[in-house]
Coordinates of N, CA and C and ligand atoms in Angstrom, one line a residue:
X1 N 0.8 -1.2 0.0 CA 0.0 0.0 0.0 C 0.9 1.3 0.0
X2 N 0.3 2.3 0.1 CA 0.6 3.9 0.3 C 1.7 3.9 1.7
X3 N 1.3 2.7 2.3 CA 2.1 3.6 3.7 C 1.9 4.1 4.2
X4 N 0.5 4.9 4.1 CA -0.3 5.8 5.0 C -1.4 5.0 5.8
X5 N -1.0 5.8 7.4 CA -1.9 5.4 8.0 C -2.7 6.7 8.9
X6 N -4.1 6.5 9.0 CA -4.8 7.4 8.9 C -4.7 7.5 10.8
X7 N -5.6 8.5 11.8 CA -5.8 8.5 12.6 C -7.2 7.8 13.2
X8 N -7.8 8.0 12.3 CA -9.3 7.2 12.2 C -9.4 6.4 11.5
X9 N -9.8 5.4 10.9 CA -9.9 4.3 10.0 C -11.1 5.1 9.2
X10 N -11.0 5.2 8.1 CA -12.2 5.3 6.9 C -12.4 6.6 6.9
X11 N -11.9 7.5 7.5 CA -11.4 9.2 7.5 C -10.1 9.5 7.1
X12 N -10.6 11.0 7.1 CA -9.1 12.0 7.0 C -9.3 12.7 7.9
X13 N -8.7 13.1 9.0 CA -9.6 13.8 9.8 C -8.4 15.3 9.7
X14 N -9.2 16.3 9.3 CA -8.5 17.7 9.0 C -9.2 18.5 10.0
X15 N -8.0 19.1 10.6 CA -7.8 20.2 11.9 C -8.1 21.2 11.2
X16 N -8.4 22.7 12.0 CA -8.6 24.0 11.1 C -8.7 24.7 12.4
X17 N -9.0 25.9 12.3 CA -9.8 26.6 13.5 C -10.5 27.8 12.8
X18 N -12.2 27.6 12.9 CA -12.8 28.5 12.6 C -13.0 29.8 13.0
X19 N -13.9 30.5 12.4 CA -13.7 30.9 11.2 C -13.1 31.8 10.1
X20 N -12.1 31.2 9.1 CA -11.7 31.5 8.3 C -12.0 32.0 7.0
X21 N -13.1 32.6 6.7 CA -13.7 32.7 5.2 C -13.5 33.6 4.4
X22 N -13.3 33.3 3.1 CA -13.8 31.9 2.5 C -13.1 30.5 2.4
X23 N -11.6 30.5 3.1 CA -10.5 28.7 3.3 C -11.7 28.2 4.2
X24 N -12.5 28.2 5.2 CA -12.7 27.9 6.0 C -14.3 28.4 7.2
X25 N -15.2 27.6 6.9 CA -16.2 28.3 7.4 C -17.5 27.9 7.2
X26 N -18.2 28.4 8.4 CA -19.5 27.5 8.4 C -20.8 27.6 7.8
X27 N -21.1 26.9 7.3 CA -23.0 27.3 6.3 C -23.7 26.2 6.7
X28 N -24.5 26.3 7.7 CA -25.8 25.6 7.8 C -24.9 24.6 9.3
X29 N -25.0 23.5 8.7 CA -24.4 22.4 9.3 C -22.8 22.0 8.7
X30 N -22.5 22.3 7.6 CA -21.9 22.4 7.0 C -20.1 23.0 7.1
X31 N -19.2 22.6 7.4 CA -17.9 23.5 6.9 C -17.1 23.2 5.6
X32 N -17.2 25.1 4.8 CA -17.2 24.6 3.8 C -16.2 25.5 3.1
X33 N -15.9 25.5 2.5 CA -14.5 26.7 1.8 C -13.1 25.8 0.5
X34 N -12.4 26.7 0.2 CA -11.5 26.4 -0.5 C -10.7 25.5 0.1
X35 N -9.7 25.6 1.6 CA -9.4 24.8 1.7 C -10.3 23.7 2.2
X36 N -11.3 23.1 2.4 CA -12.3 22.0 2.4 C -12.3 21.3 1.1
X37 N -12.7 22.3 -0.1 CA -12.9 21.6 -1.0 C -11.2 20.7 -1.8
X38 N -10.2 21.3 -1.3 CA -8.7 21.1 -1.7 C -8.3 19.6 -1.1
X39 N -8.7 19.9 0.3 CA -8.3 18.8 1.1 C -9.4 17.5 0.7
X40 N -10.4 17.7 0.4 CA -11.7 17.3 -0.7 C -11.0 16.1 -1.3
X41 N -9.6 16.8 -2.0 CA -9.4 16.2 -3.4 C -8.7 14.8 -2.6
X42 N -7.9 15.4 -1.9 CA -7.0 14.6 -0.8 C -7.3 13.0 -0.7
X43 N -8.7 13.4 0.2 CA -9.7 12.6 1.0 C -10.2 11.3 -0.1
X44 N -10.2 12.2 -1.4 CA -11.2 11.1 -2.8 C -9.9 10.1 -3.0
X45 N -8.7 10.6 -3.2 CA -7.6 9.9 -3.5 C -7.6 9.0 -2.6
X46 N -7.7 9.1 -1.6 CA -7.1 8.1 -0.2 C -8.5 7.0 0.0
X47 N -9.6 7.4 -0.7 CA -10.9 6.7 -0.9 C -11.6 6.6 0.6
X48 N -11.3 8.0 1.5 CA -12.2 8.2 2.5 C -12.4 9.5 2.5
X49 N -13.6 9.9 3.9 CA -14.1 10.8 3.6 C -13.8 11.9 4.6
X50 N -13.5 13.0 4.5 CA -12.9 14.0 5.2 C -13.6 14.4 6.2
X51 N -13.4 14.2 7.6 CA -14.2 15.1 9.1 C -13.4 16.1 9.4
X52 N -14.0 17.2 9.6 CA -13.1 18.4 10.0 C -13.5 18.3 11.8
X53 N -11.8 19.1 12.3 CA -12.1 19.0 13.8 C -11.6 20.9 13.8
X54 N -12.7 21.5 14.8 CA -12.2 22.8 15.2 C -11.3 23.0 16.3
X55 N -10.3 23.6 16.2 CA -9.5 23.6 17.6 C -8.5 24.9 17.6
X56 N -8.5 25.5 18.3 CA -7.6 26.7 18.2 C -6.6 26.7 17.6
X57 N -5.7 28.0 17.1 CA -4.8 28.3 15.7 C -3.3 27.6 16.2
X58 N -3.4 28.3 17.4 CA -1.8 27.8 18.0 C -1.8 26.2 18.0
X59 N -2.8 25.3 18.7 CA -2.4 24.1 18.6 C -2.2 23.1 18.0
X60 N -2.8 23.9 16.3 CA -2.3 23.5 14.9 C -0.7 23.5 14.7
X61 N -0.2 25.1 14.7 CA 1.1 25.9 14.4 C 2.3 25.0 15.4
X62 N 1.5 24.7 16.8 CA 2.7 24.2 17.6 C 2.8 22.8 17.5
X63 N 2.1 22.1 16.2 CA 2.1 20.4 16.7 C 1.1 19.9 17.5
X64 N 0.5 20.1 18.3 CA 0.1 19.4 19.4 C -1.1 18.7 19.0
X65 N -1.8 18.8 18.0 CA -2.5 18.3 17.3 C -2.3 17.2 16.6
X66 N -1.1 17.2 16.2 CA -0.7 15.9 15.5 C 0.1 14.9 17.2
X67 N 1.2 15.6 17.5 CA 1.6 14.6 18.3 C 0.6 14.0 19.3
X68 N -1.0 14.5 19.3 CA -1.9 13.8 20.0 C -2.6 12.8 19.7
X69 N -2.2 12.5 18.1 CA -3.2 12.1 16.9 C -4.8 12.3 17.2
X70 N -5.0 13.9 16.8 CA -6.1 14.3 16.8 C -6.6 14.6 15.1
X71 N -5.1 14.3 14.6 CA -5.6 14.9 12.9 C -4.3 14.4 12.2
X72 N -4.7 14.1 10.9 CA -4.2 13.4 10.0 C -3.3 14.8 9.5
X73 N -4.3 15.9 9.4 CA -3.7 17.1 8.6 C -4.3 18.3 8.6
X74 N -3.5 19.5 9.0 CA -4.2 20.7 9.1 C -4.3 21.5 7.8
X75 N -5.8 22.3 7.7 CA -5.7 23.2 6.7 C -6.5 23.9 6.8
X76 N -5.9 25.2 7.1 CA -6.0 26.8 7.7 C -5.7 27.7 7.5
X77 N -5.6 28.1 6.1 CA -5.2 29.1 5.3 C -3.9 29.7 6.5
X78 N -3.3 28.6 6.4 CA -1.8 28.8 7.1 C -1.1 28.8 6.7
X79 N 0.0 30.1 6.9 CA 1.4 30.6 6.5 C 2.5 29.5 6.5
X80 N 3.4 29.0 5.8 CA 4.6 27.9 6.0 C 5.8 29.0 6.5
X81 N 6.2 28.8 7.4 CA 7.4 29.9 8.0 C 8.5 29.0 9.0
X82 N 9.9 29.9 9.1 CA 10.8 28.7 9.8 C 10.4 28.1 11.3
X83 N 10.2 29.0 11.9 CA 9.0 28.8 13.8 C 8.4 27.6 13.5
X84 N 7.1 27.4 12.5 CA 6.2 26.3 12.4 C 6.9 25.0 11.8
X85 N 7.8 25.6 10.7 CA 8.8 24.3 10.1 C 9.0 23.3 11.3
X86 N 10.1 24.1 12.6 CA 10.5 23.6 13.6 C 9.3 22.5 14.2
X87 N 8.3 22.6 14.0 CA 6.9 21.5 14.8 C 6.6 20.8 13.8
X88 N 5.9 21.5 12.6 CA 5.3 20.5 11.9 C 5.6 20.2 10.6
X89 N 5.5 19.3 9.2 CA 5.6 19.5 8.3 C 4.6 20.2 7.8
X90 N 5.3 20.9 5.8 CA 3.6 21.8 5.5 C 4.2 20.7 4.1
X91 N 3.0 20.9 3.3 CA 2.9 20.1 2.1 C 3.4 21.6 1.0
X92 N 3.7 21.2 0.0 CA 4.3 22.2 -1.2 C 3.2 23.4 -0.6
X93 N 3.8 25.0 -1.2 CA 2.8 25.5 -1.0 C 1.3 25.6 -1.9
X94 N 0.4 26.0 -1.6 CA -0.7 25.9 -2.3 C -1.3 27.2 -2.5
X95 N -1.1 28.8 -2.0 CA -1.7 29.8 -2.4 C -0.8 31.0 -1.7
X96 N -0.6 31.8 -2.6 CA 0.2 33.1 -2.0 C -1.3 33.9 -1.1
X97 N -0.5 35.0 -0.4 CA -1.2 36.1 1.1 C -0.2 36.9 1.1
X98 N -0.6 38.2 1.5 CA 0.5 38.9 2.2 C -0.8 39.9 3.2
X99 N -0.3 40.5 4.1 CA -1.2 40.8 4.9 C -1.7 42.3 4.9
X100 N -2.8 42.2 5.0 CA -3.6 43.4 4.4 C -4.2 44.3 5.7
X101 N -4.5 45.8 5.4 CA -5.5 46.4 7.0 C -6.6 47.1 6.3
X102 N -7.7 46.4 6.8 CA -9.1 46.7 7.2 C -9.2 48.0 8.1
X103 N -10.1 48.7 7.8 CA -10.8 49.6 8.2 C -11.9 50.5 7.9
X104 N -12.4 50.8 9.1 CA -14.1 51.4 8.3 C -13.6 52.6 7.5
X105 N -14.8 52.7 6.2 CA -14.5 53.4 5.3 C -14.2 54.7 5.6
X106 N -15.3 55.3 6.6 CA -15.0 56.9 6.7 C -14.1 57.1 7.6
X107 N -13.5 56.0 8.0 CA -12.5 56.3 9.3 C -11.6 57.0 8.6
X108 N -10.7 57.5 7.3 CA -10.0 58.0 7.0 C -8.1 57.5 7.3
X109 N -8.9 56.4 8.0 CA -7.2 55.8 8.3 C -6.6 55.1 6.8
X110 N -5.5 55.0 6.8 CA -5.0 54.3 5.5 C -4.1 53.3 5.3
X111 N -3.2 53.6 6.5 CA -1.2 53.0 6.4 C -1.3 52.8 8.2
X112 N -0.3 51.9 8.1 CA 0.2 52.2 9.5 C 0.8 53.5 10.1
X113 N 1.2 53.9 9.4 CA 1.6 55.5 9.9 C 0.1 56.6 10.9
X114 N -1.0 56.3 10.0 CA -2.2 56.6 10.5 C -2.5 56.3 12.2
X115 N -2.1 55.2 12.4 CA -2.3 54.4 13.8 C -1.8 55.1 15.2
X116 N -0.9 56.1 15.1 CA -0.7 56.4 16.3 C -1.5 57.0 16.8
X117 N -1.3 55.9 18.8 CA -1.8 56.7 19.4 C -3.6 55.7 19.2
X118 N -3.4 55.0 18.5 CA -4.6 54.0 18.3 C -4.3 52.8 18.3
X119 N -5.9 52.0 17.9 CA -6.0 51.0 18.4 C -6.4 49.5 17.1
X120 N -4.9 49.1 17.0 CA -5.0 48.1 15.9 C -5.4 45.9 16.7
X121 N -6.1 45.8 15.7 CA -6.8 44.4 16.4 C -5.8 43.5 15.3
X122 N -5.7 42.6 15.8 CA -4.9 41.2 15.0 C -5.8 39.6 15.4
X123 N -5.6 39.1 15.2 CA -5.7 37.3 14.9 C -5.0 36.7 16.0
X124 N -5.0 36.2 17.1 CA -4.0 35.9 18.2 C -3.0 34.8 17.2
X125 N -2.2 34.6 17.4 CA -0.8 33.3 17.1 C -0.8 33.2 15.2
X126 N -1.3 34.8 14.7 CA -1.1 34.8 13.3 C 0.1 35.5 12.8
X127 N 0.5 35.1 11.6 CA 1.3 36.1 10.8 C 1.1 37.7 10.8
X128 N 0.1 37.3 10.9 CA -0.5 39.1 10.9 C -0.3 39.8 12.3
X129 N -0.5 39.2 13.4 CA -0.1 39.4 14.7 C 1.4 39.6 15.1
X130 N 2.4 38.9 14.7 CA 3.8 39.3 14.3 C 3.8 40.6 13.8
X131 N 3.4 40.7 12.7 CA 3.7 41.9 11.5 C 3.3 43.4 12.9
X132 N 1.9 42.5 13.1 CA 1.5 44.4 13.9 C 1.9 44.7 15.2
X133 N 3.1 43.2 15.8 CA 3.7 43.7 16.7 C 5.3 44.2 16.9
X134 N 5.8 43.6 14.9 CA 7.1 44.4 14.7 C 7.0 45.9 14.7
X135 N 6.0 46.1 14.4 CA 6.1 47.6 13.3 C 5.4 48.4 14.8
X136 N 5.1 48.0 15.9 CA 4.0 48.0 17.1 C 5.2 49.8 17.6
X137 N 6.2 50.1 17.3 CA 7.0 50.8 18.3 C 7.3 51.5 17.6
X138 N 7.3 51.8 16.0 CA 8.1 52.8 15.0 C 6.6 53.3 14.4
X139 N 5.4 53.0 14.7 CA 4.2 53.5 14.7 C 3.1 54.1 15.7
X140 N 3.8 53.3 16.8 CA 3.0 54.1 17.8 C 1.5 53.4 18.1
X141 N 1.1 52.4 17.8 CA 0.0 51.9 17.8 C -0.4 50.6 19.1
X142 N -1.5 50.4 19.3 CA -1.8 49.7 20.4 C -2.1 47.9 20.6
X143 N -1.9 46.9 20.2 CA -2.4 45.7 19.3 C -2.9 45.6 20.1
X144 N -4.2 44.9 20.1 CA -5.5 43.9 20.5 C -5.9 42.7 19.8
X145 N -5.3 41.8 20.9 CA -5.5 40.9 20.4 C -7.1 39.8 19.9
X146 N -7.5 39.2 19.3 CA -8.8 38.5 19.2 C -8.2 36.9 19.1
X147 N -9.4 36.3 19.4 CA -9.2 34.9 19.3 C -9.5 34.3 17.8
X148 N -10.6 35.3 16.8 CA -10.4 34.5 15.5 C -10.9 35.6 14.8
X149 N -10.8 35.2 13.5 CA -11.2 36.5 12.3 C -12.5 37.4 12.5
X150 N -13.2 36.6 12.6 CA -15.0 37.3 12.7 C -15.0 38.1 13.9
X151 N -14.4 37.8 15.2 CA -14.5 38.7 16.4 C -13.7 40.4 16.2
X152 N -12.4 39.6 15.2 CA -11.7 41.0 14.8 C -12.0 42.0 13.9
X153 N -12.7 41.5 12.9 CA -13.2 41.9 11.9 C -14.7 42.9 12.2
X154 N -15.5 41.9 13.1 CA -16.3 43.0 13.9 C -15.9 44.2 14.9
X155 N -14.9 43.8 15.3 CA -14.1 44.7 16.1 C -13.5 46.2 15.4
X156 N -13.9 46.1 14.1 CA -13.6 47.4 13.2 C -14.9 47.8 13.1
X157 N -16.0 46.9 12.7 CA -17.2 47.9 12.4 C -17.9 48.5 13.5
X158 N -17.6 47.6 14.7 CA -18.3 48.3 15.8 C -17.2 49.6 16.3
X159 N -16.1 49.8 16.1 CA -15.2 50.8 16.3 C -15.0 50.3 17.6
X160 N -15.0 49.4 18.2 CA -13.9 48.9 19.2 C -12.2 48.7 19.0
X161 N -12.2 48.4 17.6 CA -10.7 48.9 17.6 C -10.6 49.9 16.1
X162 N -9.5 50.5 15.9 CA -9.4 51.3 14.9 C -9.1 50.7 13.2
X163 N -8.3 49.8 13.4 CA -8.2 49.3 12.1 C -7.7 47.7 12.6
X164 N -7.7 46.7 11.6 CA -7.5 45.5 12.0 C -6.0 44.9 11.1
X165 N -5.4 44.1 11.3 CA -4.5 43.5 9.9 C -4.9 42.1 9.9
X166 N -5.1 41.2 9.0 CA -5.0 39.9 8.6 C -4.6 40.0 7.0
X167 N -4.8 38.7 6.6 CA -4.6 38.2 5.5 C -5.4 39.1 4.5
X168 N -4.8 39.1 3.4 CA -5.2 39.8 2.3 C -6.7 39.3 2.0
X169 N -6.6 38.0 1.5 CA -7.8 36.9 1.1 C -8.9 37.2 1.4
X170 N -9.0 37.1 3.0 CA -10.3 36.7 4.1 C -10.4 38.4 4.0
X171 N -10.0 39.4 4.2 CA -10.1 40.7 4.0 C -10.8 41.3 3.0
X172 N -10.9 41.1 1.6 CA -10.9 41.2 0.4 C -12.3 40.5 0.5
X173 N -12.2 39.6 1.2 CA -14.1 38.9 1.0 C -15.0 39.3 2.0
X174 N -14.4 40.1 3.0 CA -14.9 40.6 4.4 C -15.6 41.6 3.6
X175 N -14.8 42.7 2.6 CA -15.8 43.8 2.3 C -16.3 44.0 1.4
X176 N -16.4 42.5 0.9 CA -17.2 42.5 -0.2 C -19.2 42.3 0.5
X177 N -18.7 41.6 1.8 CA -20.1 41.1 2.4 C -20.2 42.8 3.1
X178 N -19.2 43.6 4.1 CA -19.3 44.6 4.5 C -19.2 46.0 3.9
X179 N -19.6 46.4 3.0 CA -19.5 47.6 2.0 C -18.9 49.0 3.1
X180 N -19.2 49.0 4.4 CA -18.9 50.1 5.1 C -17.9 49.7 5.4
X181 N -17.0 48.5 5.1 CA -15.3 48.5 5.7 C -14.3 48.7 4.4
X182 N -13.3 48.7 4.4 CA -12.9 48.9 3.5 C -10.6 47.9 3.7
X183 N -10.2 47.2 2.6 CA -9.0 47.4 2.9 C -8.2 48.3 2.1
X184 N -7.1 49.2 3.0 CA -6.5 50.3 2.1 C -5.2 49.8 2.0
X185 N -4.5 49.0 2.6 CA -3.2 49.0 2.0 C -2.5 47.2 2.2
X186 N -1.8 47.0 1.3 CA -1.4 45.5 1.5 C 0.2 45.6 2.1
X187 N 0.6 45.2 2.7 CA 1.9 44.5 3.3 C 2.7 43.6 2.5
X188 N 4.0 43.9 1.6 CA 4.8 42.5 0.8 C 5.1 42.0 1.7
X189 N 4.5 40.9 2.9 CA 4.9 39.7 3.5 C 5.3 38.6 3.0
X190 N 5.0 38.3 1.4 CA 5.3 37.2 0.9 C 4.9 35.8 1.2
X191 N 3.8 35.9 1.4 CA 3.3 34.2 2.6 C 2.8 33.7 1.6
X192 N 2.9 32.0 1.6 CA 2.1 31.0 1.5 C 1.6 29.8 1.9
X193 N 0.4 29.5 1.7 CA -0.1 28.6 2.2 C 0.0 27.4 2.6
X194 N 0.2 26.3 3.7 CA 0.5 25.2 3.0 C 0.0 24.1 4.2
X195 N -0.1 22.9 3.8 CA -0.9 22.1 4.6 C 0.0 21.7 5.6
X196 N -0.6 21.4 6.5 CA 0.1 21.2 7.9 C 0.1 19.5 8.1
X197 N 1.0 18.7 8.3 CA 1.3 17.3 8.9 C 2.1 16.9 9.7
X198 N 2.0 16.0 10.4 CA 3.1 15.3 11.5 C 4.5 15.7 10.8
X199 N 5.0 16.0 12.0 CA 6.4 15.5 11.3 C 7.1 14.6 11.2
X200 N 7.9 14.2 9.9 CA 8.0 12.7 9.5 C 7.3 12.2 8.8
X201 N 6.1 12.3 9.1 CA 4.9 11.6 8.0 C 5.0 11.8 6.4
X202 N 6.0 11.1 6.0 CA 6.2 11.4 4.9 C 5.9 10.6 3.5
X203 N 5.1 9.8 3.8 CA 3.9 9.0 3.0 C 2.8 9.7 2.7
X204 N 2.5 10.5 3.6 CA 1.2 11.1 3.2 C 1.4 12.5 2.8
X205 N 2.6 13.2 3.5 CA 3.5 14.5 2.6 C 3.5 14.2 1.4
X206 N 3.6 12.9 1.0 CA 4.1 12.4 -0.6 C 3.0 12.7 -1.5
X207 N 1.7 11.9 -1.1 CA 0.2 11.8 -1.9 C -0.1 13.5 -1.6
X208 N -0.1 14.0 -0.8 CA -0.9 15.0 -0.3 C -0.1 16.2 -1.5
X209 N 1.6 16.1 -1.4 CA 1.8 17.2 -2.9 C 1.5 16.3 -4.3
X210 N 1.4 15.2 -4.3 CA 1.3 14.7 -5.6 C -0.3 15.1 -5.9
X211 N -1.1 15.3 -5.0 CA -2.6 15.6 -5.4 C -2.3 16.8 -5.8
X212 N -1.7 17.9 -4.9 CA -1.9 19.5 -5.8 C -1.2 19.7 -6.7
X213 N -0.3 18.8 -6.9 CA 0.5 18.8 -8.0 C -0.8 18.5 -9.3
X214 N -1.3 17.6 -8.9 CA -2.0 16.7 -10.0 C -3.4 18.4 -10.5
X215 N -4.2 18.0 -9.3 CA -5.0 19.3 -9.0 C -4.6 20.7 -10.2
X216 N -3.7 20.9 -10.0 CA -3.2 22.3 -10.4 C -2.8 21.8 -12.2
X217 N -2.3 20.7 -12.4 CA -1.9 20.3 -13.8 C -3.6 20.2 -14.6
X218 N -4.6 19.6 -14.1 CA -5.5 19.3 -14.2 C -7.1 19.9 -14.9
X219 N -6.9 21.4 -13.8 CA -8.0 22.6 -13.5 C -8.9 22.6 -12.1
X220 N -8.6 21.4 -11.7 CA -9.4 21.5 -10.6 C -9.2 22.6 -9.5
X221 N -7.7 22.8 -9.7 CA -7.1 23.6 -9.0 C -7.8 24.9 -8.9
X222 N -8.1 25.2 -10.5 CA -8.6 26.6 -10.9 C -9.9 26.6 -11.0
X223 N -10.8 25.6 -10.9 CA -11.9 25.6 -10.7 C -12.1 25.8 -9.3
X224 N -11.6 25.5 -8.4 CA -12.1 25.3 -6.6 C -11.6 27.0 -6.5
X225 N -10.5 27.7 -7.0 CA -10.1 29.2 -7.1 C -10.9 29.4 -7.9
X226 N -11.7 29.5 -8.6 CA -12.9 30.0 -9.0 C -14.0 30.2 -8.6
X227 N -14.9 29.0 -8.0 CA -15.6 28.8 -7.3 C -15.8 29.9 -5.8
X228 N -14.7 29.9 -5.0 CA -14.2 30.6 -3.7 C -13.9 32.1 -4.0
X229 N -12.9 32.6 -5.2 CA -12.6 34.2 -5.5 C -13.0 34.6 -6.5
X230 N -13.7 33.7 -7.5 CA -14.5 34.7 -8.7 C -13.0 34.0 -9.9
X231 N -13.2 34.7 -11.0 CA -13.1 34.6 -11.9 C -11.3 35.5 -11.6
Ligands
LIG301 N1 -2.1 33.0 7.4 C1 -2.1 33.4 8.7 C2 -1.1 32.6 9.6 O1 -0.8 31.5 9.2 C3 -3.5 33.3 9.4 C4 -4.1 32.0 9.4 C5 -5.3 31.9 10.3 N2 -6.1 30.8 9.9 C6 -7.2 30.4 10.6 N3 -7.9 29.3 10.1 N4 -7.7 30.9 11.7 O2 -0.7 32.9 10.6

């Protein structure tokens, strides 16, 4: 066989931490998104069927998820960087990010320079939370932290905090549904995406790039980016 062995017998069981949308996120009964449908492809290959488990960001990023065997594989519209290398494996990457700031439209804020003396909100244990606590002293600004996108992202319209930073992606679809927010400037962070596994597990590291590999030769790839960001 493959050499892969699952944590559940007749699953794939994929870690995440909601909500992420559109990689990640809930409709009805339902979790459903880009990376869902990606890890999707995964799941058909291996001829079982994908359970997603919710669990906070960090105990994806730190391992503890796998060395518990709570999950075959995480996929969380998560950054691959050297910190996380050190815990977990990530699979080839699968989509560029660089990190973007939100803010309500007539706020008149624009850049980080705008911030002093104010109050920027982040993602707890994100990329984006780094970023707004390097730049946190040569701007003048205050971080607040949130436990996931939707609490931060509210946290701008209600004017609890002054502007937010996350990911480009999830930002870019935030104000498409929020017309009164707005993103004004993007950050060259250079991130991409990439699936999270045990480390070592390199059987299923193997199938898991040989699907996006396949995926992306295919169109599927650009159909599921279609589907999720439009045309
Ligand atoms: N890309 C960013 C990072 O890796 C944010 C990811 C947050 N994902 C999530 N599903 N909550 O740090």
């Amino acid at each position: 066989g493959s050499g892969i062995t699952l944590v559940k017998s007749g699953k794939l069981v994929t870690c995440t931490h909601l909500s992420y949308k559109p990689f990640q996120y809930t409709d009805g009964d339902k979790t459903v998104g880009f990376d869902v449908d990606l890890v999707d492809l995964v799941a058909k290959e291996l001829k079982v069927d994908q359970e997603i488990f919710d669990t906070p960001f960090e105990n994806i990023t730190s391992g503890t998820v796998f060395t518990t065997n709570e999950c075959d594989l995480a996929a969380a519209g998560m950054t691959i960087n050297d910190e996380r290398k050190a815990a977990i494996d990530f699979s080839e990457p699968y989509f560029d990010a660089s990190q973007a700031l939100l803010v309500k439209k007539d706020s008149g804020l624009k850049d980080l320079p705008d911030l002093k003396g104010k109050r920027l909100g982040v993602q707890q244990g994100t990329t984006g939370e780094a970023y707004a606590n390097a730049n946190s002293a040569t701007h003048g600004y205050t971080v607040v932290q949130f436990e996931d996108l939707p609490l931060m992202e509210t946290a701008v319209r209600t004017g609890a905090v002054d502007a937010a930073i996350n990911d480009n992606g999830v930002l870019y679809d935030y104000v498409k549904e929020y017309p009164d927010t707005s993103v004004t400037k993007e950050f060259a962070t250079g991130e991409s995406y990439g699936i999270g596994m045990k480390k070592g597990n390199t059987a299923l590291k193997t199938k898991v790039d040989e699907v996006l590999k396949k995926a992306k030769d295919n169109g599927d790839y650009d159909r599921i980016y279609e589907k999720w960001f439009g045309k």
